[in-house]
Amino acid sequence: MFKPTVARQAVRALNRATRPAALAATPRQALANTFLRPLSTTAPRAQKDDKNAKAPEGTAEDQEGRYARTDETVKIEYPDDANMPRTPVVQGRGGMHFKRTLAQFSLENKVTLVTGGARGLGLVMSQAIVASGSDLAIVDLNKEEAEDQAKKLVEQFQKENPGLEELPNVTAHYADVANPDSVNNALADVISKHGRIDHLVTSAGFTENFDAISYPYDRMQKLWGVNVDGTYLFATGVAKHLMERKVPGSIVMIGSMSGAIVNVPQPQAPYNAAKAAVRHLASSLAVEWAGHDIRVNCISPGYMLTALTRKILDENPDLRDKWISLIPVGKMGVPEDLMGAVTFLLSDASKYITGADLRVDGGYTLT
């Protein structure tokens, strides 16, 4: 049998025999401070105004790294209400069905408040919540649109559930989510109409694309106010209500994959930072309120084809192509992709999950 000690002695002897003489004679202490190979370096890119300069070997001249950088020429402002495309109610997504599923996914006998629920992702998630059995309070800056969508949600539910006598109670409420007084008034209005609040989804938010230096400060303050302050104010307000009732509840904050990565090519540093704040706020509040049986989770969508996004990409087809090229599944998501995610995190199907960030991004953040 070949003994391990003999093997180790043979290896040491072989190393001594093959080691360069200079190194063999080097004291151990000196070796500790000696590099056995040069540090790898990256040659600088050739300057555009240097006609004789050549790009370093292995690069693609001025294209080097261009897909990993932002482009300051991309500027997209969030439109005002007059120019905001309307979001249609999704057809045929709810209603009665006969496929077996877990009872824990039901939201029956619950009241859920959704901020920003009159359009976009908030409206589609609201429809999922109603289809899952919950009553709904839509809170939006545009109360007229919220009232219109509330009626349409009930009409669609009735169409998909013919013969049901008891219809969901869907109400519309106004709030400037960044204003504490407006938030408190909205919460009081919801409680007066529904008697209580059991769940919360903070979907109110928006993004703009400016390079950081030229981004107007007042617009940045508004962006942070809606995305971060609004999330915080509604979360704390609903949590206080739940604690006073001494009942469990579930809060889902809508973040973004932008809270974990830097989007390219459009610059959007304030938005990215705001969504990172939302994600970590969810984690922090999940720990703080765990003892009160209040769960707080986050959904981080990737690129979603909302009515607004479709409008922007129709006007910027190159931007659409760049986005899709970076998504592993090769396509953008649709708002309906969030219906199952929000129902899962609100319901008892996820009753041991808190502080989680569920990314619905087609694998974007994995590459």
mmCIF file of C-alpha atoms in Angstrom:
data_model
loop_
_atom_site.group_PDB
_atom_site.id
_atom_site.type_symbol
_atom_site.label_atom_id
_atom_site.label_comp_id
_atom_site.label_asym_id
_atom_site.label_seq_id
_atom_site.Cartn_x
_atom_site.Cartn_y
_atom_site.Cartn_z
ATOM 1 C CA MET A 1 0.000 0.000 0.000
ATOM 2 C CA PHE A 2 1.247 3.461 -0.904
ATOM 3 C CA LYS A 3 1.401 5.467 2.336
ATOM 4 C CA PRO A 4 0.245 9.138 2.397
ATOM 5 C CA THR A 5 3.486 10.203 4.135
ATOM 6 C CA VAL A 6 5.566 8.762 1.314
ATOM 7 C CA ALA A 7 3.384 10.563 -1.233
ATOM 8 C CA ARG A 8 3.817 13.925 0.502
ATOM 9 C CA GLN A 9 7.594 13.485 0.687
ATOM 10 C CA ALA A 10 7.728 12.632 -3.017
ATOM 11 C CA VAL A 11 5.734 15.749 -3.964
ATOM 12 C CA ARG A 12 7.982 17.989 -1.849
ATOM 13 C CA ALA A 13 11.072 16.517 -3.454
ATOM 14 C CA LEU A 14 9.661 17.047 -6.934
ATOM 15 C CA ASN A 15 8.823 20.687 -6.132
ATOM 16 C CA ARG A 16 12.350 21.336 -4.915
ATOM 17 C CA ALA A 17 13.785 19.812 -8.056
ATOM 18 C CA THR A 18 11.644 21.852 -10.474
ATOM 19 C CA ARG A 19 11.690 25.190 -8.612
ATOM 20 C CA PRO A 20 13.755 27.933 -10.318
ATOM 21 C CA ALA A 21 17.077 28.508 -8.612
ATOM 22 C CA ALA A 22 16.308 32.135 -7.800
ATOM 23 C CA LEU A 23 13.121 31.167 -6.036
ATOM 24 C CA ALA A 24 14.654 28.146 -4.332
ATOM 25 C CA ALA A 25 17.156 30.399 -2.672
ATOM 26 C CA THR A 26 14.620 33.048 -1.687
ATOM 27 C CA PRO A 27 13.860 33.190 2.024
ATOM 28 C CA ARG A 28 10.249 32.408 2.981
ATOM 29 C CA GLN A 29 9.618 35.924 4.326
ATOM 30 C CA ALA A 30 10.779 37.513 1.079
ATOM 31 C CA LEU A 31 8.551 35.175 -0.931
ATOM 32 C CA ALA A 32 5.523 36.408 0.957
ATOM 33 C CA ASN A 33 6.090 39.877 -0.519
ATOM 34 C CA THR A 34 6.938 38.739 -4.056
ATOM 35 C CA PHE A 35 4.456 38.535 -6.941
ATOM 36 C CA LEU A 36 4.971 35.337 -8.921
ATOM 37 C CA ARG A 37 3.068 36.825 -11.889
ATOM 38 C CA PRO A 38 2.284 40.370 -12.970
ATOM 39 C CA LEU A 39 -1.070 41.935 -12.048
ATOM 40 C CA SER A 40 -3.581 41.890 -14.916
ATOM 41 C CA THR A 41 -4.366 45.317 -16.341
ATOM 42 C CA THR A 42 -6.823 46.769 -18.823
ATOM 43 C CA ALA A 43 -5.375 48.986 -21.503
ATOM 44 C CA PRO A 44 -7.117 52.350 -21.818
ATOM 45 C CA ARG A 45 -9.446 52.928 -24.754
ATOM 46 C CA ALA A 46 -8.009 54.880 -27.633
ATOM 47 C CA GLN A 47 -8.967 58.543 -27.614
ATOM 48 C CA LYS A 48 -11.376 59.460 -30.414
ATOM 49 C CA ASP A 49 -9.298 62.472 -31.448
ATOM 50 C CA ASP A 50 -6.104 60.407 -31.773
ATOM 51 C CA LYS A 51 -6.123 59.276 -35.411
ATOM 52 C CA ASN A 52 -3.028 57.101 -35.039
ATOM 53 C CA ALA A 53 -4.172 55.390 -31.884
ATOM 54 C CA LYS A 54 -5.313 51.786 -32.123
ATOM 55 C CA ALA A 55 -7.807 50.058 -29.902
ATOM 56 C CA PRO A 56 -6.284 47.505 -27.524
ATOM 57 C CA GLU A 57 -6.267 43.937 -28.753
ATOM 58 C CA GLY A 58 -9.498 42.119 -27.954
ATOM 59 C CA THR A 59 -11.723 45.229 -27.808
ATOM 60 C CA ALA A 60 -14.281 46.584 -30.224
ATOM 61 C CA GLU A 61 -12.971 50.154 -30.445
ATOM 62 C CA ASP A 62 -15.601 52.707 -29.454
ATOM 63 C CA GLN A 63 -18.162 49.960 -28.901
ATOM 64 C CA GLU A 64 -16.274 48.569 -25.937
ATOM 65 C CA GLY A 65 -18.665 48.233 -22.999
ATOM 66 C CA ARG A 66 -21.371 50.296 -24.682
ATOM 67 C CA TYR A 67 -24.162 47.893 -23.772
ATOM 68 C CA ALA A 68 -23.273 48.183 -20.089
ATOM 69 C CA ARG A 69 -23.428 51.981 -19.950
ATOM 70 C CA THR A 70 -26.205 54.521 -19.675
ATOM 71 C CA ASP A 71 -26.926 56.920 -22.509
ATOM 72 C CA GLU A 72 -27.488 60.488 -21.348
ATOM 73 C CA THR A 73 -29.388 61.338 -24.522
ATOM 74 C CA VAL A 74 -32.305 59.170 -23.368
ATOM 75 C CA LYS A 75 -34.808 61.430 -21.612
ATOM 76 C CA ILE A 76 -38.380 60.342 -20.824
ATOM 77 C CA GLU A 77 -40.669 62.441 -18.645
ATOM 78 C CA TYR A 78 -43.666 60.987 -16.838
ATOM 79 C CA PRO A 79 -46.770 62.340 -18.625
ATOM 80 C CA ASP A 80 -49.493 64.328 -16.891
ATOM 81 C CA ASP A 81 -52.987 62.891 -16.480
ATOM 82 C CA ALA A 82 -54.236 64.426 -19.717
ATOM 83 C CA ASN A 83 -51.651 62.482 -21.720
ATOM 84 C CA MET A 84 -51.709 59.292 -19.670
ATOM 85 C CA PRO A 85 -53.016 56.305 -21.664
ATOM 86 C CA ARG A 86 -55.957 54.535 -20.034
ATOM 87 C CA THR A 87 -55.577 50.968 -18.830
ATOM 88 C CA PRO A 88 -58.290 48.506 -19.870
ATOM 89 C CA VAL A 89 -59.681 45.953 -17.443
ATOM 90 C CA VAL A 90 -58.225 42.537 -18.262
ATOM 91 C CA GLN A 91 -60.701 40.166 -19.897
ATOM 92 C CA GLY A 92 -61.384 36.634 -18.754
ATOM 93 C CA ARG A 93 -58.811 36.439 -15.973
ATOM 94 C CA GLY A 94 -61.044 35.941 -12.959
ATOM 95 C CA GLY A 95 -64.347 34.249 -12.374
ATOM 96 C CA MET A 96 -65.508 30.789 -11.449
ATOM 97 C CA HIS A 97 -63.286 27.850 -12.239
ATOM 98 C CA PHE A 98 -63.264 24.169 -11.422
ATOM 99 C CA LYS A 99 -59.554 23.439 -11.239
ATOM 100 C CA ARG A 100 -58.431 22.317 -7.839
ATOM 101 C CA THR A 101 -56.205 24.695 -5.906
ATOM 102 C CA LEU A 102 -55.238 25.368 -2.301
ATOM 103 C CA ALA A 103 -57.847 27.105 -0.179
ATOM 104 C CA GLN A 104 -55.040 29.177 1.359
ATOM 105 C CA PHE A 105 -54.869 31.280 -1.814
ATOM 106 C CA SER A 106 -58.345 32.690 -1.153
ATOM 107 C CA LEU A 107 -58.763 36.297 -0.035
ATOM 108 C CA GLU A 108 -62.415 35.887 0.925
ATOM 109 C CA ASN A 109 -63.748 38.035 3.766
ATOM 110 C CA LYS A 110 -60.798 40.424 3.479
ATOM 111 C CA VAL A 111 -60.538 44.113 2.613
ATOM 112 C CA THR A 112 -57.523 45.122 0.539
ATOM 113 C CA LEU A 113 -56.332 48.657 -0.156
ATOM 114 C CA VAL A 114 -54.324 49.274 -3.342
ATOM 115 C CA THR A 115 -52.577 52.600 -3.919
ATOM 116 C CA GLY A 116 -52.201 53.609 -7.542
ATOM 117 C CA GLY A 117 -54.935 51.109 -8.342
ATOM 118 C CA ALA A 118 -56.653 53.076 -11.116
ATOM 119 C CA ARG A 119 -54.207 52.175 -13.866
ATOM 120 C CA GLY A 120 -51.201 50.110 -14.879
ATOM 121 C CA LEU A 121 -49.887 47.370 -12.631
ATOM 122 C CA GLY A 122 -52.047 48.517 -9.732
ATOM 123 C CA LEU A 123 -55.275 48.031 -11.696
ATOM 124 C CA VAL A 124 -54.393 44.522 -12.872
ATOM 125 C CA MET A 125 -53.344 43.460 -9.380
ATOM 126 C CA SER A 126 -56.589 44.951 -8.078
ATOM 127 C CA GLN A 127 -58.498 42.722 -10.474
ATOM 128 C CA ALA A 128 -56.607 39.675 -9.204
ATOM 129 C CA ILE A 129 -57.465 40.629 -5.635
ATOM 130 C CA VAL A 130 -61.173 40.954 -6.450
ATOM 131 C CA ALA A 131 -61.158 37.669 -8.393
ATOM 132 C CA SER A 132 -59.626 36.004 -5.317
ATOM 133 C CA GLY A 133 -62.547 37.039 -3.120
ATOM 134 C CA SER A 134 -61.453 40.266 -1.438
ATOM 135 C CA ASP A 135 -63.325 43.551 -1.238
ATOM 136 C CA LEU A 136 -61.221 46.373 -2.621
ATOM 137 C CA ALA A 137 -60.429 50.034 -1.963
ATOM 138 C CA ILE A 138 -58.692 51.753 -4.882
ATOM 139 C CA VAL A 139 -56.711 54.798 -3.761
ATOM 140 C CA ASP A 140 -55.450 57.093 -6.494
ATOM 141 C CA LEU A 141 -54.536 60.703 -7.219
ATOM 142 C CA ASN A 142 -57.136 60.646 -10.013
ATOM 143 C CA LYS A 143 -60.350 59.812 -8.150
ATOM 144 C CA GLU A 144 -62.547 60.114 -11.244
ATOM 145 C CA GLU A 145 -60.546 57.436 -13.050
ATOM 146 C CA ALA A 146 -60.501 55.299 -9.882
ATOM 147 C CA GLU A 147 -64.311 55.478 -9.680
ATOM 148 C CA ASP A 148 -64.648 54.495 -13.339
ATOM 149 C CA GLN A 149 -62.302 51.531 -12.939
ATOM 150 C CA ALA A 150 -64.040 50.424 -9.735
ATOM 151 C CA LYS A 151 -67.314 50.111 -11.659
ATOM 152 C CA LYS A 152 -65.629 48.239 -14.493
ATOM 153 C CA LEU A 153 -64.005 45.759 -12.101
ATOM 154 C CA VAL A 154 -67.381 44.903 -10.579
ATOM 155 C CA GLU A 155 -68.989 44.637 -14.035
ATOM 156 C CA GLN A 156 -66.234 42.311 -15.235
ATOM 157 C CA PHE A 157 -66.510 40.183 -12.109
ATOM 158 C CA GLN A 158 -70.277 39.905 -12.555
ATOM 159 C CA LYS A 159 -69.841 38.939 -16.219
ATOM 160 C CA GLU A 160 -67.405 36.181 -15.284
ATOM 161 C CA ASN A 161 -69.551 34.976 -12.365
ATOM 162 C CA PRO A 162 -73.129 34.926 -13.664
ATOM 163 C CA GLY A 163 -75.749 34.135 -11.078
ATOM 164 C CA LEU A 164 -73.800 35.334 -8.034
ATOM 165 C CA GLU A 165 -75.986 37.454 -5.786
ATOM 166 C CA GLU A 166 -73.203 38.878 -3.625
ATOM 167 C CA LEU A 167 -70.788 41.087 -5.570
ATOM 168 C CA PRO A 168 -67.482 42.461 -4.284
ATOM 169 C CA ASN A 169 -67.512 45.884 -2.675
ATOM 170 C CA VAL A 170 -65.090 47.995 -4.724
ATOM 171 C CA THR A 171 -64.689 51.660 -3.755
ATOM 172 C CA ALA A 172 -62.600 54.586 -5.004
ATOM 173 C CA HIS A 173 -60.755 57.082 -2.823
ATOM 174 C CA TYR A 174 -58.503 60.097 -3.373
ATOM 175 C CA ALA A 175 -55.032 60.509 -1.901
ATOM 176 C CA ASP A 176 -51.831 62.382 -2.555
ATOM 177 C CA VAL A 177 -49.680 59.546 -1.238
ATOM 178 C CA ALA A 178 -46.777 61.858 -0.398
ATOM 179 C CA ASN A 179 -48.910 64.026 1.904
ATOM 180 C CA PRO A 180 -49.418 62.686 5.467
ATOM 181 C CA ASP A 181 -52.754 64.464 5.984
ATOM 182 C CA SER A 182 -54.097 63.222 2.651
ATOM 183 C CA VAL A 183 -53.005 59.681 3.497
ATOM 184 C CA ASN A 184 -54.705 59.791 6.900
ATOM 185 C CA ASN A 185 -57.906 61.119 5.338
ATOM 186 C CA ALA A 186 -57.863 58.353 2.727
ATOM 187 C CA LEU A 187 -57.370 55.660 5.358
ATOM 188 C CA ALA A 188 -60.245 57.049 7.407
ATOM 189 C CA ASP A 189 -62.439 57.148 4.288
ATOM 190 C CA VAL A 190 -61.625 53.523 3.423
ATOM 191 C CA ILE A 191 -62.389 52.355 6.972
ATOM 192 C CA SER A 192 -65.688 54.276 6.964
ATOM 193 C CA LYS A 193 -66.729 52.529 3.724
ATOM 194 C CA HIS A 194 -65.444 49.024 4.503
ATOM 195 C CA GLY A 195 -65.232 48.908 8.290
ATOM 196 C CA ARG A 196 -61.609 47.783 8.279
ATOM 197 C CA ILE A 197 -58.429 47.182 6.246
ATOM 198 C CA ASP A 198 -56.770 43.749 6.232
ATOM 199 C CA HIS A 199 -54.214 43.986 3.424
ATOM 200 C CA LEU A 200 -52.265 46.689 1.607
ATOM 201 C CA VAL A 201 -50.564 46.880 -1.794
ATOM 202 C CA THR A 202 -48.471 50.017 -2.402
ATOM 203 C CA SER A 203 -48.463 50.305 -6.189
ATOM 204 C CA ALA A 204 -48.410 54.099 -6.517
ATOM 205 C CA GLY A 205 -45.170 55.090 -8.202
ATOM 206 C CA PHE A 206 -43.569 56.368 -11.380
ATOM 207 C CA THR A 207 -40.218 56.706 -13.107
ATOM 208 C CA GLU A 208 -38.507 59.312 -15.262
ATOM 209 C CA ASN A 209 -35.318 59.129 -17.267
ATOM 210 C CA PHE A 210 -32.873 61.981 -16.845
ATOM 211 C CA ASP A 211 -29.131 61.921 -16.344
ATOM 212 C CA ALA A 212 -28.476 62.674 -12.694
ATOM 213 C CA ILE A 213 -26.845 66.056 -13.209
ATOM 214 C CA SER A 214 -29.641 67.583 -15.286
ATOM 215 C CA TYR A 215 -32.589 65.991 -13.435
ATOM 216 C CA PRO A 216 -34.742 68.861 -12.095
ATOM 217 C CA TYR A 217 -34.610 68.776 -8.306
ATOM 218 C CA ASP A 218 -38.309 69.452 -7.821
ATOM 219 C CA ARG A 219 -39.182 66.491 -10.047
ATOM 220 C CA MET A 220 -36.754 64.290 -8.128
ATOM 221 C CA GLN A 221 -38.426 65.312 -4.864
ATOM 222 C CA LYS A 222 -41.817 64.397 -6.333
ATOM 223 C CA LEU A 223 -40.491 61.017 -7.506
ATOM 224 C CA TRP A 224 -39.118 60.209 -4.065
ATOM 225 C CA GLY A 225 -42.281 61.505 -2.422
ATOM 226 C CA VAL A 226 -44.556 59.176 -4.382
ATOM 227 C CA ASN A 227 -42.325 56.089 -4.489
ATOM 228 C CA VAL A 228 -40.783 56.175 -1.002
ATOM 229 C CA ASP A 229 -42.770 58.527 1.236
ATOM 230 C CA GLY A 230 -46.092 57.233 -0.093
ATOM 231 C CA THR A 231 -45.088 53.643 0.553
ATOM 232 C CA TYR A 232 -43.919 54.459 4.067
ATOM 233 C CA LEU A 233 -46.977 56.535 5.012
ATOM 234 C CA PHE A 234 -49.531 53.970 3.862
ATOM 235 C CA ALA A 235 -47.583 51.046 5.337
ATOM 236 C CA THR A 236 -47.298 52.649 8.764
ATOM 237 C CA GLY A 237 -50.908 53.837 8.669
ATOM 238 C CA VAL A 238 -52.300 50.391 7.850
ATOM 239 C CA ALA A 239 -49.945 48.681 10.321
ATOM 240 C CA LYS A 240 -51.129 50.996 13.107
ATOM 241 C CA HIS A 241 -54.742 50.148 12.222
ATOM 242 C CA LEU A 242 -53.969 46.401 12.344
ATOM 243 C CA MET A 243 -52.164 46.717 15.681
ATOM 244 C CA GLU A 244 -55.085 48.612 17.194
ATOM 245 C CA ARG A 245 -57.404 45.799 16.086
ATOM 246 C CA LYS A 246 -54.839 43.187 17.216
ATOM 247 C CA VAL A 247 -55.266 41.199 14.004
ATOM 248 C CA PRO A 248 -52.773 39.822 11.449
ATOM 249 C CA GLY A 249 -52.296 41.450 8.068
ATOM 250 C CA SER A 250 -50.221 41.354 4.916
ATOM 251 C CA ILE A 251 -48.521 44.267 3.170
ATOM 252 C CA VAL A 252 -47.035 43.984 -0.317
ATOM 253 C CA MET A 253 -44.796 46.810 -1.533
ATOM 254 C CA ILE A 254 -44.239 47.139 -5.257
ATOM 255 C CA GLY A 255 -40.557 47.699 -5.817
ATOM 256 C CA SER A 256 -38.666 47.101 -9.040
ATOM 257 C CA MET A 257 -35.755 45.104 -10.369
ATOM 258 C CA SER A 258 -34.188 48.592 -10.596
ATOM 259 C CA GLY A 259 -33.751 48.418 -6.830
ATOM 260 C CA ALA A 260 -31.207 45.634 -7.327
ATOM 261 C CA ILE A 261 -29.536 46.479 -10.664
ATOM 262 C CA VAL A 262 -28.720 49.549 -12.764
ATOM 263 C CA ASN A 263 -30.842 49.759 -15.902
ATOM 264 C CA VAL A 264 -29.243 50.519 -19.261
ATOM 265 C CA PRO A 265 -29.229 52.435 -21.519
ATOM 266 C CA GLN A 266 -31.650 54.916 -19.923
ATOM 267 C CA PRO A 267 -30.297 56.874 -16.923
ATOM 268 C CA GLN A 268 -32.574 56.775 -13.862
ATOM 269 C CA ALA A 269 -30.420 56.965 -10.741
ATOM 270 C CA PRO A 270 -33.052 58.598 -8.441
ATOM 271 C CA TYR A 271 -35.681 56.004 -9.380
ATOM 272 C CA ASN A 272 -33.258 53.115 -8.874
ATOM 273 C CA ALA A 273 -32.307 54.448 -5.449
ATOM 274 C CA ALA A 274 -35.977 54.990 -4.541
ATOM 275 C CA LYS A 275 -36.893 51.395 -5.398
ATOM 276 C CA ALA A 276 -33.872 50.106 -3.479
ATOM 277 C CA ALA A 277 -35.243 52.064 -0.520
ATOM 278 C CA VAL A 278 -38.669 50.428 -0.949
ATOM 279 C CA ARG A 279 -37.125 46.964 -1.045
ATOM 280 C CA HIS A 280 -35.118 47.513 2.135
ATOM 281 C CA LEU A 281 -38.035 49.254 3.817
ATOM 282 C CA ALA A 282 -40.061 46.084 3.294
ATOM 283 C CA SER A 283 -37.302 44.007 4.887
ATOM 284 C CA SER A 284 -36.919 46.369 7.835
ATOM 285 C CA LEU A 285 -40.634 46.639 8.578
ATOM 286 C CA ALA A 286 -41.015 42.862 8.222
ATOM 287 C CA VAL A 287 -38.640 42.436 11.159
ATOM 288 C CA GLU A 288 -40.090 45.322 13.149
ATOM 289 C CA TRP A 289 -43.694 44.110 12.837
ATOM 290 C CA ALA A 290 -43.133 40.361 12.933
ATOM 291 C CA GLY A 291 -44.206 40.245 16.565
ATOM 292 C CA HIS A 292 -47.561 41.757 15.594
ATOM 293 C CA ASP A 293 -48.189 39.071 12.957
ATOM 294 C CA ILE A 294 -47.970 41.633 10.157
ATOM 295 C CA ARG A 295 -46.113 40.322 7.137
ATOM 296 C CA VAL A 296 -44.339 42.735 4.764
ATOM 297 C CA ASN A 297 -43.019 41.563 1.403
ATOM 298 C CA CYS A 298 -41.910 43.137 -1.835
ATOM 299 C CA ILE A 299 -42.595 42.371 -5.502
ATOM 300 C CA SER A 300 -39.924 43.634 -7.905
ATOM 301 C CA PRO A 301 -41.238 43.617 -11.477
ATOM 302 C CA GLY A 302 -38.985 43.764 -14.498
ATOM 303 C CA TYR A 303 -39.938 45.455 -17.752
ATOM 304 C CA MET A 304 -43.735 45.269 -18.018
ATOM 305 C CA LEU A 305 -45.844 46.177 -21.048
ATOM 306 C CA THR A 306 -48.296 48.563 -19.421
ATOM 307 C CA ALA A 307 -50.283 51.008 -21.538
ATOM 308 C CA LEU A 308 -47.729 53.714 -20.725
ATOM 309 C CA THR A 309 -44.725 51.503 -21.485
ATOM 310 C CA ARG A 310 -46.237 50.493 -24.831
ATOM 311 C CA LYS A 311 -46.661 54.167 -25.736
ATOM 312 C CA ILE A 312 -43.054 54.984 -24.793
ATOM 313 C CA LEU A 313 -41.581 52.016 -26.670
ATOM 314 C CA ASP A 314 -43.692 52.634 -29.759
ATOM 315 C CA GLU A 315 -41.990 56.024 -29.891
ATOM 316 C CA ASN A 316 -38.548 54.548 -29.077
ATOM 317 C CA PRO A 317 -38.230 51.177 -30.895
ATOM 318 C CA ASP A 318 -34.443 51.069 -30.421
ATOM 319 C CA LEU A 319 -34.924 51.279 -26.661
ATOM 320 C CA ARG A 320 -37.430 48.398 -26.802
ATOM 321 C CA ASP A 321 -34.944 46.234 -28.735
ATOM 322 C CA LYS A 322 -32.145 46.935 -26.241
ATOM 323 C CA TRP A 323 -34.369 46.064 -23.293
ATOM 324 C CA ILE A 324 -35.525 42.780 -24.801
ATOM 325 C CA SER A 325 -31.956 41.822 -25.745
ATOM 326 C CA LEU A 326 -31.032 41.880 -22.038
ATOM 327 C CA ILE A 327 -33.929 39.695 -20.832
ATOM 328 C CA PRO A 328 -33.033 35.967 -20.724
ATOM 329 C CA VAL A 329 -36.564 34.813 -21.602
ATOM 330 C CA GLY A 330 -36.442 37.073 -24.668
ATOM 331 C CA LYS A 331 -39.602 39.096 -24.032
ATOM 332 C CA MET A 332 -41.096 41.698 -21.734
ATOM 333 C CA GLY A 333 -43.644 40.807 -19.114
ATOM 334 C CA VAL A 334 -47.314 41.770 -19.061
ATOM 335 C CA PRO A 335 -49.153 43.116 -15.997
ATOM 336 C CA GLU A 336 -51.118 39.866 -15.700
ATOM 337 C CA ASP A 337 -47.839 38.185 -14.717
ATOM 338 C CA LEU A 338 -48.175 39.898 -11.331
ATOM 339 C CA MET A 339 -51.668 38.594 -10.559
ATOM 340 C CA GLY A 340 -50.506 35.314 -9.073
ATOM 341 C CA ALA A 341 -47.578 36.908 -7.261
ATOM 342 C CA VAL A 342 -49.644 39.488 -5.396
ATOM 343 C CA THR A 343 -52.387 36.973 -4.526
ATOM 344 C CA PHE A 344 -49.773 34.569 -3.159
ATOM 345 C CA LEU A 345 -48.059 37.150 -0.945
ATOM 346 C CA LEU A 346 -51.318 38.589 0.401
ATOM 347 C CA SER A 347 -52.885 35.220 1.155
ATOM 348 C CA ASP A 348 -52.260 32.566 3.790
ATOM 349 C CA ALA A 349 -50.455 30.528 1.132
ATOM 350 C CA SER A 350 -47.389 32.611 2.103
ATOM 351 C CA LYS A 351 -48.102 32.901 5.835
ATOM 352 C CA TYR A 352 -44.506 31.977 6.787
ATOM 353 C CA ILE A 353 -42.956 34.374 4.269
ATOM 354 C CA THR A 354 -42.022 37.890 5.336
ATOM 355 C CA GLY A 355 -39.284 40.270 4.247
ATOM 356 C CA ALA A 356 -38.990 38.532 0.878
ATOM 357 C CA ASP A 357 -38.344 40.203 -2.469
ATOM 358 C CA LEU A 358 -40.131 38.341 -5.257
ATOM 359 C CA ARG A 359 -38.594 39.335 -8.591
ATOM 360 C CA VAL A 360 -40.865 38.958 -11.600
ATOM 361 C CA ASP A 361 -38.377 39.973 -14.279
ATOM 362 C CA GLY A 362 -37.923 37.153 -16.793
ATOM 363 C CA GLY A 363 -34.462 36.495 -15.364
ATOM 364 C CA TYR A 364 -33.122 40.011 -16.054
ATOM 365 C CA THR A 365 -31.329 40.345 -12.713
ATOM 366 C CA LEU A 366 -29.588 36.979 -13.095
ATOM 367 C CA THR A 367 -27.225 38.012 -15.877
#
